[in-house]
mmCIF file of C-alpha atoms in Angstrom:
data_model
loop_
_atom_site.group_PDB
_atom_site.id
_atom_site.type_symbol
_atom_site.label_atom_id
_atom_site.label_comp_id
_atom_site.label_asym_id
_atom_site.label_seq_id
_atom_site.Cartn_x
_atom_site.Cartn_y
_atom_site.Cartn_z
ATOM 1 C CA MET U 4 108.655 44.670 58.306
ATOM 2 C CA PRO U 5 106.279 47.488 58.764
ATOM 3 C CA THR U 6 102.243 47.023 57.654
ATOM 4 C CA PRO U 7 100.954 49.514 55.174
ATOM 5 C CA ALA U 8 99.013 51.005 57.414
ATOM 6 C CA GLU U 9 102.085 51.698 59.990
ATOM 7 C CA THR U 10 104.350 53.141 56.903
ATOM 8 C CA LEU U 11 101.602 55.832 56.068
ATOM 9 C CA ALA U 12 101.150 56.535 59.856
ATOM 10 C CA GLN U 13 104.926 57.720 59.815
ATOM 11 C CA GLN U 14 105.099 59.207 56.715
ATOM 12 C CA LEU U 15 101.619 61.319 58.059
ATOM 13 C CA LEU U 16 103.701 61.868 61.332
ATOM 14 C CA ASP U 17 106.687 63.242 59.133
ATOM 15 C CA ALA U 18 104.600 65.333 57.489
ATOM 16 C CA GLN U 19 103.325 66.900 60.441
ATOM 17 C CA VAL U 20 106.556 67.211 61.989
ATOM 18 C CA ARG U 21 107.758 68.996 58.666
ATOM 19 C CA PHE U 22 104.413 71.623 58.875
ATOM 20 C CA HIS U 23 104.852 72.423 62.506
ATOM 21 C CA LEU U 24 108.612 73.217 61.914
ATOM 22 C CA ASP U 25 107.980 75.375 58.873
ATOM 23 C CA ARG U 26 105.093 77.132 61.352
ATOM 24 C CA LEU U 27 107.792 77.819 63.524
ATOM 25 C CA HIS U 28 110.933 79.117 61.560
ATOM 26 C CA GLY U 29 111.652 81.709 59.394
ATOM 27 C CA GLU U 30 108.951 84.503 58.102
ATOM 28 C CA GLN U 31 105.963 82.269 59.269
ATOM 29 C CA LEU U 32 107.274 82.276 62.857
ATOM 30 C CA ASP U 33 106.176 85.879 64.064
ATOM 31 C CA ALA U 34 102.551 84.872 62.872
ATOM 32 C CA THR U 35 102.699 81.583 64.344
ATOM 33 C CA VAL U 36 103.342 83.564 67.391
ATOM 34 C CA THR U 37 100.859 85.983 67.285
ATOM 35 C CA GLY U 38 97.911 83.794 66.469
ATOM 36 C CA LEU U 39 98.796 81.306 69.298
ATOM 37 C CA ALA U 40 99.075 84.580 72.005
ATOM 38 C CA GLU U 41 96.223 86.045 70.842
ATOM 39 C CA SER U 42 93.875 83.232 70.860
ATOM 40 C CA LEU U 43 95.287 82.101 74.548
ATOM 41 C CA LEU U 44 94.644 85.469 75.458
ATOM 42 C CA ASP U 45 91.133 85.569 74.057
ATOM 43 C CA ALA U 46 90.052 81.929 75.473
ATOM 44 C CA SER U 47 91.246 82.905 78.848
ATOM 45 C CA GLY U 48 89.704 86.530 78.526
ATOM 46 C CA THR U 49 86.301 84.349 79.476
ATOM 47 C CA GLN U 50 87.198 83.191 82.136
ATOM 48 C CA GLN U 51 87.762 84.444 86.187
ATOM 49 C CA ILE U 52 91.109 83.683 87.558
ATOM 50 C CA ASP U 53 89.309 82.234 90.438
ATOM 51 C CA GLY U 54 87.938 79.271 88.089
ATOM 52 C CA LEU U 55 91.298 79.004 86.209
ATOM 53 C CA VAL U 56 93.701 78.688 89.284
ATOM 54 C CA ASP U 57 93.302 76.478 92.225
ATOM 55 C CA ARG U 58 93.987 78.936 95.318
ATOM 56 C CA GLU U 59 95.022 76.004 97.403
ATOM 57 C CA ALA U 60 97.522 75.013 94.715
ATOM 58 C CA VAL U 61 98.927 78.627 94.336
ATOM 59 C CA LYS U 62 99.270 78.701 98.340
ATOM 60 C CA ASP U 63 101.307 75.628 98.208
ATOM 61 C CA ILE U 64 103.986 77.044 95.384
ATOM 62 C CA VAL U 65 104.313 80.415 97.089
ATOM 63 C CA THR U 66 105.217 78.623 100.403
ATOM 64 C CA ARG U 67 107.415 76.364 99.135
ATOM 65 C CA SER U 68 109.133 78.792 96.684
ATOM 66 C CA LEU U 69 109.947 80.913 99.764
ATOM 67 C CA ALA U 70 111.425 78.205 101.981
ATOM 68 C CA THR U 71 113.683 77.202 98.612
ATOM 69 C CA VAL U 72 114.406 79.814 96.368
ATOM 70 C CA PRO U 73 115.964 82.344 98.527
ATOM 71 C CA SER U 74 118.709 79.701 99.894
ATOM 72 C CA SER U 75 119.063 78.608 96.120
ATOM 73 C CA ALA U 76 122.560 78.887 94.352
ATOM 74 C CA ALA U 77 120.658 81.131 91.663
ATOM 75 C CA VAL U 78 119.893 83.799 94.192
ATOM 76 C CA SER U 79 123.084 83.814 95.867
ATOM 77 C CA ALA U 80 124.734 83.974 92.357
ATOM 78 C CA ILE U 81 121.931 87.222 91.771
ATOM 79 C CA VAL U 82 122.641 88.834 95.167
ATOM 80 C CA GLU U 83 126.808 88.786 94.414
ATOM 81 C CA LEU U 84 126.205 90.303 91.068
ATOM 82 C CA ALA U 85 123.951 92.657 92.894
ATOM 83 C CA VAL U 86 126.876 93.619 95.625
ATOM 84 C CA GLN U 87 129.440 94.084 92.520
ATOM 85 C CA VAL U 88 127.060 96.354 90.528
ATOM 86 C CA VAL U 89 126.064 98.420 93.723
ATOM 87 C CA HIS U 90 129.941 98.693 94.709
ATOM 88 C CA ASP U 91 131.077 99.622 91.054
ATOM 89 C CA GLY U 92 128.182 101.747 90.139
ATOM 90 C CA PRO U 93 127.137 103.407 86.868
ATOM 91 C CA GLU U 94 129.388 103.180 83.976
ATOM 92 C CA GLU U 95 128.605 107.091 83.555
ATOM 93 C CA ALA U 96 127.810 109.189 87.063
ATOM 94 C CA TYR U 97 124.842 111.381 87.009
ATOM 95 C CA PRO U 98 123.196 113.779 89.591
ATOM 96 C CA LEU U 99 120.842 111.523 92.235
ATOM 97 C CA GLY U 100 118.593 114.747 91.540
ATOM 98 C CA ASP U 101 118.124 113.601 87.374
ATOM 99 C CA VAL U 102 116.346 110.421 88.580
ATOM 100 C CA VAL U 103 114.682 111.406 91.834
ATOM 101 C CA ASP U 104 111.933 113.817 91.516
ATOM 102 C CA ARG U 105 112.310 116.888 94.505
ATOM 103 C CA ASP U 106 108.527 117.135 94.579
ATOM 104 C CA GLN U 107 107.997 113.555 95.194
ATOM 105 C CA VAL U 108 110.668 113.707 98.068
ATOM 106 C CA GLU U 109 109.280 116.445 99.492
ATOM 107 C CA VAL U 110 105.532 114.624 99.315
ATOM 108 C CA LEU U 111 107.536 111.550 100.942
ATOM 109 C CA LEU U 112 109.304 113.674 103.659
ATOM 110 C CA ASP U 113 105.983 115.301 104.825
ATOM 111 C CA GLU U 114 104.180 111.764 104.874
ATOM 112 C CA LEU U 115 107.397 110.197 107.056
ATOM 113 C CA LEU U 116 107.230 113.470 109.426
ATOM 114 C CA ALA U 117 103.365 112.886 109.849
ATOM 115 C CA LEU U 118 104.291 109.875 111.803
ATOM 116 C CA SER U 119 105.974 111.303 114.266
ATOM 117 C CA PRO U 120 103.242 110.109 116.974
ATOM 118 C CA VAL U 121 103.784 106.275 115.695
ATOM 119 C CA LEU U 122 107.530 106.916 116.131
ATOM 120 C CA GLU U 123 106.780 108.333 119.911
ATOM 121 C CA ARG U 124 104.721 104.978 120.428
ATOM 122 C CA ALA U 125 107.369 102.774 119.480
ATOM 123 C CA LEU U 126 110.249 104.603 121.038
ATOM 124 C CA GLU U 127 108.018 104.585 124.516
ATOM 125 C CA HIS U 128 108.325 100.496 124.170
ATOM 126 C CA LEU U 129 112.484 101.126 124.627
ATOM 127 C CA THR U 130 111.507 102.405 128.054
ATOM 128 C CA ALA U 131 110.896 98.466 128.962
ATOM 129 C CA SER U 132 114.757 97.730 128.193
ATOM 130 C CA PRO U 133 117.127 98.587 131.172
ATOM 131 C CA LEU U 134 120.156 98.496 128.829
ATOM 132 C CA VAL U 135 118.406 100.961 126.688
ATOM 133 C CA GLY U 136 117.934 103.128 130.068
ATOM 134 C CA THR U 137 121.742 102.909 130.529
ATOM 135 C CA MET U 138 122.396 104.000 127.568
ATOM 136 C CA ALA U 139 120.183 106.918 126.971
ATOM 137 C CA SER U 140 121.785 108.198 130.454
ATOM 138 C CA ARG U 141 124.874 107.942 129.432
ATOM 139 C CA PHE U 142 124.185 110.116 126.069
ATOM 140 C CA MET U 143 122.698 112.626 127.886
ATOM 141 C CA GLY U 144 125.658 112.801 130.439
ATOM 142 C CA ARG U 145 128.046 112.976 127.817
ATOM 143 C CA VAL U 146 126.243 115.680 125.963
ATOM 144 C CA VAL U 147 126.531 117.858 129.136
ATOM 145 C CA ALA U 148 129.940 116.912 129.716
ATOM 146 C CA GLU U 149 130.437 118.190 126.133
ATOM 147 C CA VAL U 150 128.242 121.149 126.430
ATOM 148 C CA LEU U 151 130.430 122.353 129.833
ATOM 149 C CA GLN U 152 133.746 121.497 128.298
ATOM 150 C CA ALA U 153 132.693 123.652 125.368
ATOM 151 C CA ASN U 154 131.643 126.684 128.265
ATOM 152 C CA LYS U 155 134.666 126.252 129.862
ATOM 153 C CA ALA U 156 136.821 126.754 126.256
ATOM 154 C CA VAL U 157 135.255 130.048 125.999
ATOM 155 C CA ALA U 158 135.300 130.690 129.573
ATOM 156 C CA ASP U 159 139.522 130.573 129.828
ATOM 157 C CA LYS U 160 139.370 133.324 126.891
ATOM 158 C CA VAL U 161 138.188 135.757 129.716
ATOM 159 C CA PRO U 162 140.371 136.993 132.215
ATOM 160 C CA GLY U 163 138.912 135.765 135.802
ATOM 161 C CA LEU U 164 136.366 133.533 134.530
ATOM 162 C CA GLY U 165 137.963 130.503 133.322
ATOM 163 C CA SER U 166 139.035 129.386 136.933
ATOM 164 C CA LEU U 167 135.297 129.841 138.198
ATOM 165 C CA MET U 168 134.234 127.917 135.327
ATOM 166 C CA SER U 169 136.680 125.102 135.704
ATOM 167 C CA PHE U 170 135.468 124.679 139.207
ATOM 168 C CA GLY U 171 131.934 124.331 138.412
ATOM 169 C CA THR U 172 133.160 121.632 135.363
ATOM 170 C CA SER U 173 135.018 119.929 137.853
ATOM 171 C CA ALA U 174 132.046 119.752 140.254
ATOM 172 C CA ALA U 175 129.696 118.447 137.388
ATOM 173 C CA SER U 176 132.271 116.212 136.117
ATOM 174 C CA LYS U 177 132.504 114.621 139.425
ATOM 175 C CA MET U 178 128.562 114.163 139.628
ATOM 176 C CA VAL U 179 128.281 112.864 136.073
ATOM 177 C CA GLY U 180 131.136 110.208 136.700
ATOM 178 C CA ALA U 181 129.302 109.444 140.047
ATOM 179 C CA ALA U 182 126.124 108.733 138.471
ATOM 180 C CA ASP U 183 127.537 106.815 135.778
ATOM 181 C CA LYS U 184 129.309 104.599 138.080
ATOM 182 C CA GLN U 185 126.123 104.173 140.107
ATOM 183 C CA LEU U 186 124.266 102.931 136.742
ATOM 184 C CA GLU U 187 126.823 100.895 136.014
ATOM 185 C CA GLY U 188 126.694 99.244 139.404
ATOM 186 C CA LEU U 189 123.183 99.522 140.829
ATOM 187 C CA ILE U 190 120.253 97.227 139.901
ATOM 188 C CA GLY U 191 116.947 97.014 140.551
ATOM 189 C CA ASP U 192 113.889 100.036 140.714
ATOM 190 C CA THR U 193 116.843 102.710 140.833
ATOM 191 C CA VAL U 194 118.456 101.932 137.692
ATOM 192 C CA GLY U 195 115.349 101.169 136.033
ATOM 193 C CA LYS U 196 113.351 104.444 137.242
ATOM 194 C CA GLY U 197 116.353 106.315 136.177
ATOM 195 C CA GLY U 198 116.805 104.367 132.988
ATOM 196 C CA THR U 199 113.183 105.152 132.082
ATOM 197 C CA PHE U 200 113.144 108.662 132.477
ATOM 198 C CA ALA U 201 116.388 109.139 130.288
ATOM 199 C CA VAL U 202 114.385 106.990 127.845
ATOM 200 C CA ARG U 203 111.598 109.368 127.419
ATOM 201 C CA ARG U 204 113.506 112.568 127.918
ATOM 202 C CA LEU U 205 115.632 111.406 124.768
ATOM 203 C CA ASN U 206 112.360 110.115 123.014
ATOM 204 C CA ARG U 207 110.808 113.669 123.962
ATOM 205 C CA ILE U 208 113.774 115.336 122.553
ATOM 206 C CA ILE U 209 113.977 113.258 119.297
ATOM 207 C CA VAL U 210 110.021 113.623 118.489
ATOM 208 C CA GLU U 211 109.957 117.182 119.373
ATOM 209 C CA THR U 212 112.906 117.532 116.803
ATOM 210 C CA LEU U 213 110.982 116.188 114.019
ATOM 211 C CA GLN U 214 107.887 117.959 114.875
ATOM 212 C CA ASP U 215 109.927 121.521 114.615
ATOM 213 C CA PRO U 216 109.551 122.748 111.446
ATOM 214 C CA THR U 217 112.959 123.981 110.468
ATOM 215 C CA THR U 218 113.751 120.222 110.744
ATOM 216 C CA ARG U 219 111.683 119.846 107.156
ATOM 217 C CA GLU U 220 113.463 122.422 105.839
ATOM 218 C CA ALA U 221 116.846 121.306 106.980
ATOM 219 C CA MET U 222 116.162 117.960 105.250
ATOM 220 C CA LEU U 223 115.090 119.254 102.144
ATOM 221 C CA GLN U 224 118.346 121.294 102.037
ATOM 222 C CA VAL U 225 120.216 118.349 103.049
ATOM 223 C CA TRP U 226 118.516 116.787 99.781
ATOM 224 C CA ASP U 227 119.135 119.535 97.675
ATOM 225 C CA LEU U 228 123.046 119.140 98.387
ATOM 226 C CA VAL U 229 122.885 115.456 97.882
ATOM 227 C CA ALA U 230 121.026 115.602 94.690
ATOM 228 C CA GLN U 231 123.685 117.600 93.185
ATOM 229 C CA GLU U 232 126.224 115.182 93.644
ATOM 230 C CA PRO U 233 126.791 112.569 91.066
ATOM 231 C CA ILE U 234 126.086 108.929 91.543
ATOM 232 C CA GLY U 235 128.770 106.480 91.972
ATOM 233 C CA GLY U 236 129.382 103.100 93.682
ATOM 234 C CA LEU U 237 130.152 102.504 96.957
ATOM 235 C CA GLY U 238 133.812 101.132 96.295
ATOM 236 C CA GLU U 239 134.587 104.953 96.660
ATOM 237 C CA HIS U 240 133.587 104.794 100.396
ATOM 238 C CA VAL U 241 133.510 101.229 101.370
ATOM 239 C CA SER U 242 134.957 97.530 100.320
ATOM 240 C CA THR U 243 133.659 94.825 98.517
ATOM 241 C CA GLU U 244 133.931 92.730 101.415
ATOM 242 C CA GLU U 245 132.320 95.463 103.940
ATOM 243 C CA VAL U 246 129.261 95.613 101.642
ATOM 244 C CA SER U 247 129.135 91.832 100.931
ATOM 245 C CA GLY U 248 129.172 91.238 104.886
ATOM 246 C CA VAL U 249 125.930 93.626 105.027
ATOM 247 C CA VAL U 250 124.083 91.763 102.558
ATOM 248 C CA ASP U 251 125.183 88.412 103.469
ATOM 249 C CA ALA U 252 123.864 88.941 106.979
ATOM 250 C CA VAL U 253 120.537 90.268 105.877
ATOM 251 C CA HIS U 254 120.302 87.402 102.843
ATOM 252 C CA ASP U 255 120.994 84.796 105.843
ATOM 253 C CA LEU U 256 118.552 86.570 107.890
ATOM 254 C CA ALA U 257 115.702 86.287 105.073
ATOM 255 C CA ILE U 258 116.036 82.847 104.627
ATOM 256 C CA SER U 259 116.116 81.869 108.099
ATOM 257 C CA THR U 260 112.928 83.718 108.293
ATOM 258 C CA LEU U 261 110.550 82.808 105.312
ATOM 259 C CA VAL U 262 111.301 79.322 106.543
ATOM 260 C CA HIS U 263 109.204 79.915 109.241
ATOM 261 C CA GLU U 264 105.786 78.334 109.484
ATOM 262 C CA ARG U 265 104.203 81.772 110.558
ATOM 263 C CA VAL U 266 105.784 83.086 107.282
ATOM 264 C CA ALA U 267 104.141 80.687 105.499
ATOM 265 C CA ARG U 268 100.629 81.338 107.392
ATOM 266 C CA LEU U 269 101.231 84.949 106.283
ATOM 267 C CA SER U 270 101.798 84.064 102.603
ATOM 268 C CA ASP U 271 98.613 81.896 102.476
ATOM 269 C CA ALA U 272 97.014 85.060 103.748
ATOM 270 C CA VAL U 273 98.653 87.438 100.866
ATOM 271 C CA VAL U 274 97.387 84.623 98.774
ATOM 272 C CA GLU U 275 93.942 84.535 99.970
ATOM 273 C CA ALA U 276 93.852 88.102 99.896
ATOM 274 C CA PHE U 277 94.876 88.557 96.394
ATOM 275 C CA PHE U 278 92.033 85.863 94.832
ATOM 276 C CA GLU U 279 89.397 88.084 97.052
ATOM 277 C CA ARG U 280 90.302 91.268 95.506
ATOM 278 C CA PHE U 281 91.381 90.007 91.994
ATOM 279 C CA GLY U 282 89.482 86.288 91.375
ATOM 280 C CA GLY U 283 86.644 87.803 89.701
ATOM 281 C CA TYR U 284 88.719 89.239 87.090
ATOM 282 C CA THR U 285 89.749 87.890 84.014
ATOM 283 C CA PRO U 286 93.744 87.422 82.814
ATOM 284 C CA THR U 287 93.026 90.233 80.436
ATOM 285 C CA GLU U 288 91.188 92.571 82.860
ATOM 286 C CA LEU U 289 93.918 91.620 85.362
ATOM 287 C CA LEU U 290 96.364 92.714 82.818
ATOM 288 C CA ALA U 291 94.734 96.168 82.120
ATOM 289 C CA GLU U 292 94.616 96.595 86.034
ATOM 290 C CA LEU U 293 98.646 96.012 85.712
ATOM 291 C CA ASP U 294 98.818 98.824 82.902
ATOM 292 C CA LEU U 295 100.088 96.082 80.810
ATOM 293 C CA ASP U 296 98.982 96.714 77.159
ATOM 294 C CA ARG U 297 97.909 93.497 75.512
ATOM 295 C CA ALA U 298 99.561 94.427 71.847
ATOM 296 C CA ASP U 299 102.938 94.796 74.216
ATOM 297 C CA LEU U 300 103.068 91.751 75.590
ATOM 298 C CA VAL U 301 102.067 89.755 72.370
ATOM 299 C CA ALA U 302 105.188 91.742 70.706
ATOM 300 C CA ASP U 303 107.263 90.958 73.411
ATOM 301 C CA LEU U 304 106.379 87.472 72.965
ATOM 302 C CA VAL U 305 107.177 87.637 69.172
ATOM 303 C CA ARG U 306 110.855 88.920 70.082
ATOM 304 C CA ILE U 307 111.773 86.558 72.601
ATOM 305 C CA ALA U 308 110.359 83.164 70.331
ATOM 306 C CA PRO U 309 113.235 83.453 67.615
ATOM 307 C CA GLY U 310 116.074 83.171 69.809
ATOM 308 C CA VAL U 311 114.725 80.180 71.807
ATOM 309 C CA LEU U 312 113.086 78.428 68.908
ATOM 310 C CA THR U 313 115.948 78.958 66.696
ATOM 311 C CA ALA U 314 118.541 77.580 69.711
ATOM 312 C CA LEU U 315 116.097 74.540 70.039
ATOM 313 C CA GLU U 316 115.910 73.946 66.111
ATOM 314 C CA GLU U 317 119.698 74.048 65.896
ATOM 315 C CA SER U 318 120.186 71.424 68.812
ATOM 316 C CA GLY U 319 117.530 69.100 67.039
ATOM 317 C CA ASP U 320 115.406 69.305 70.143
ATOM 318 C CA LEU U 321 112.368 71.043 68.618
ATOM 319 C CA GLU U 322 111.986 68.469 65.961
ATOM 320 C CA ARG U 323 112.439 65.723 68.818
ATOM 321 C CA LEU U 324 109.757 67.163 70.988
ATOM 322 C CA LEU U 325 107.510 67.187 68.349
ATOM 323 C CA ARG U 326 107.630 63.792 67.296
ATOM 324 C CA GLU U 327 107.138 62.842 71.119
ATOM 325 C CA GLN U 328 104.028 64.646 71.406
ATOM 326 C CA LEU U 329 102.856 63.748 67.753
ATOM 327 C CA ALA U 330 103.969 59.859 67.621
ATOM 328 C CA PRO U 331 101.680 58.562 70.156
ATOM 329 C CA PHE U 332 98.406 59.265 68.154
ATOM 330 C CA TYR U 333 99.828 57.969 64.768
ATOM 331 C CA ALA U 334 100.897 54.709 66.651
ATOM 332 C CA SER U 335 97.457 54.358 68.234
ATOM 333 C CA PRO U 336 94.663 51.855 67.705
ATOM 334 C CA GLU U 337 92.138 54.270 66.430
ATOM 335 C CA VAL U 338 94.540 55.759 63.741
ATOM 336 C CA ALA U 339 95.654 51.856 62.369
ATOM 337 C CA ALA U 340 92.322 51.264 62.294
ATOM 338 C CA LEU U 341 91.163 54.197 60.027
ATOM 339 C CA LEU U 342 94.318 53.793 57.892
ATOM 340 C CA GLY U 343 94.138 49.877 57.358
#
């Protein structure tokens, strides 16, 4: 049989549980959530992030998340959902130009075209690949063949010129064909030098084309045409399986890459840089840096809380959680001594 002190402790526990349930229900809920959020922000607003959070713990959390989250069932489901949404497209089609501002596209295009020297240096590295050299040689050979064929088609319409052009095209084709076979059959310095020349020449064509002022105008003209087209799902052009194949391959690549030790070290460097940049900020100052309004954040919590707490209350979990947290206090020897 419980002692009078134990009975009183149980009554006090019941009263406190009812008190908190009332504060987390109905009209009092908004005031309770608002007060808690404001108090938490006020208290944390005097502390720097570097003092509130252990950066080493953050590094471990980020590293573990990169290694486990991408391969999780939840992320896989989100990827599948994203593929389906992209495949189906919006419910109501609308022009791309309504969403993307042309002036911003123009700025982005200028920045990308200004990177042509960077692209040139990157393309130069391709000269080290013999296969790329072979591919470039074949590509240029096919371009020459197409030009000769087009000229022959025009010459055939002129009496007497067609046979002469045919002879020249035949001779050139034999030379191109012989060169192509040699590229396939030869190995060593000859192929390397020829391939390197072809790659560099092709690279030069690409870079000079990008630097041509006409290229910019042509790209903007293409954008103007694309911007007028309504945005639809990829289902108009490809099947779900084809889209999924590409997305799954990228997802698998991300999974296998993010678990690598070097990626973990890179993430550590990012966390370290974050603390170096923002560690001296308070949470409220960081919210301001992120352009997140404090009032909006509190309002969002007030809007979300009723759904969560109502579900917990209806299931009985809210009262159980409160009792589990408060009961040890009323069962403690200190309270028993006070009530005894």
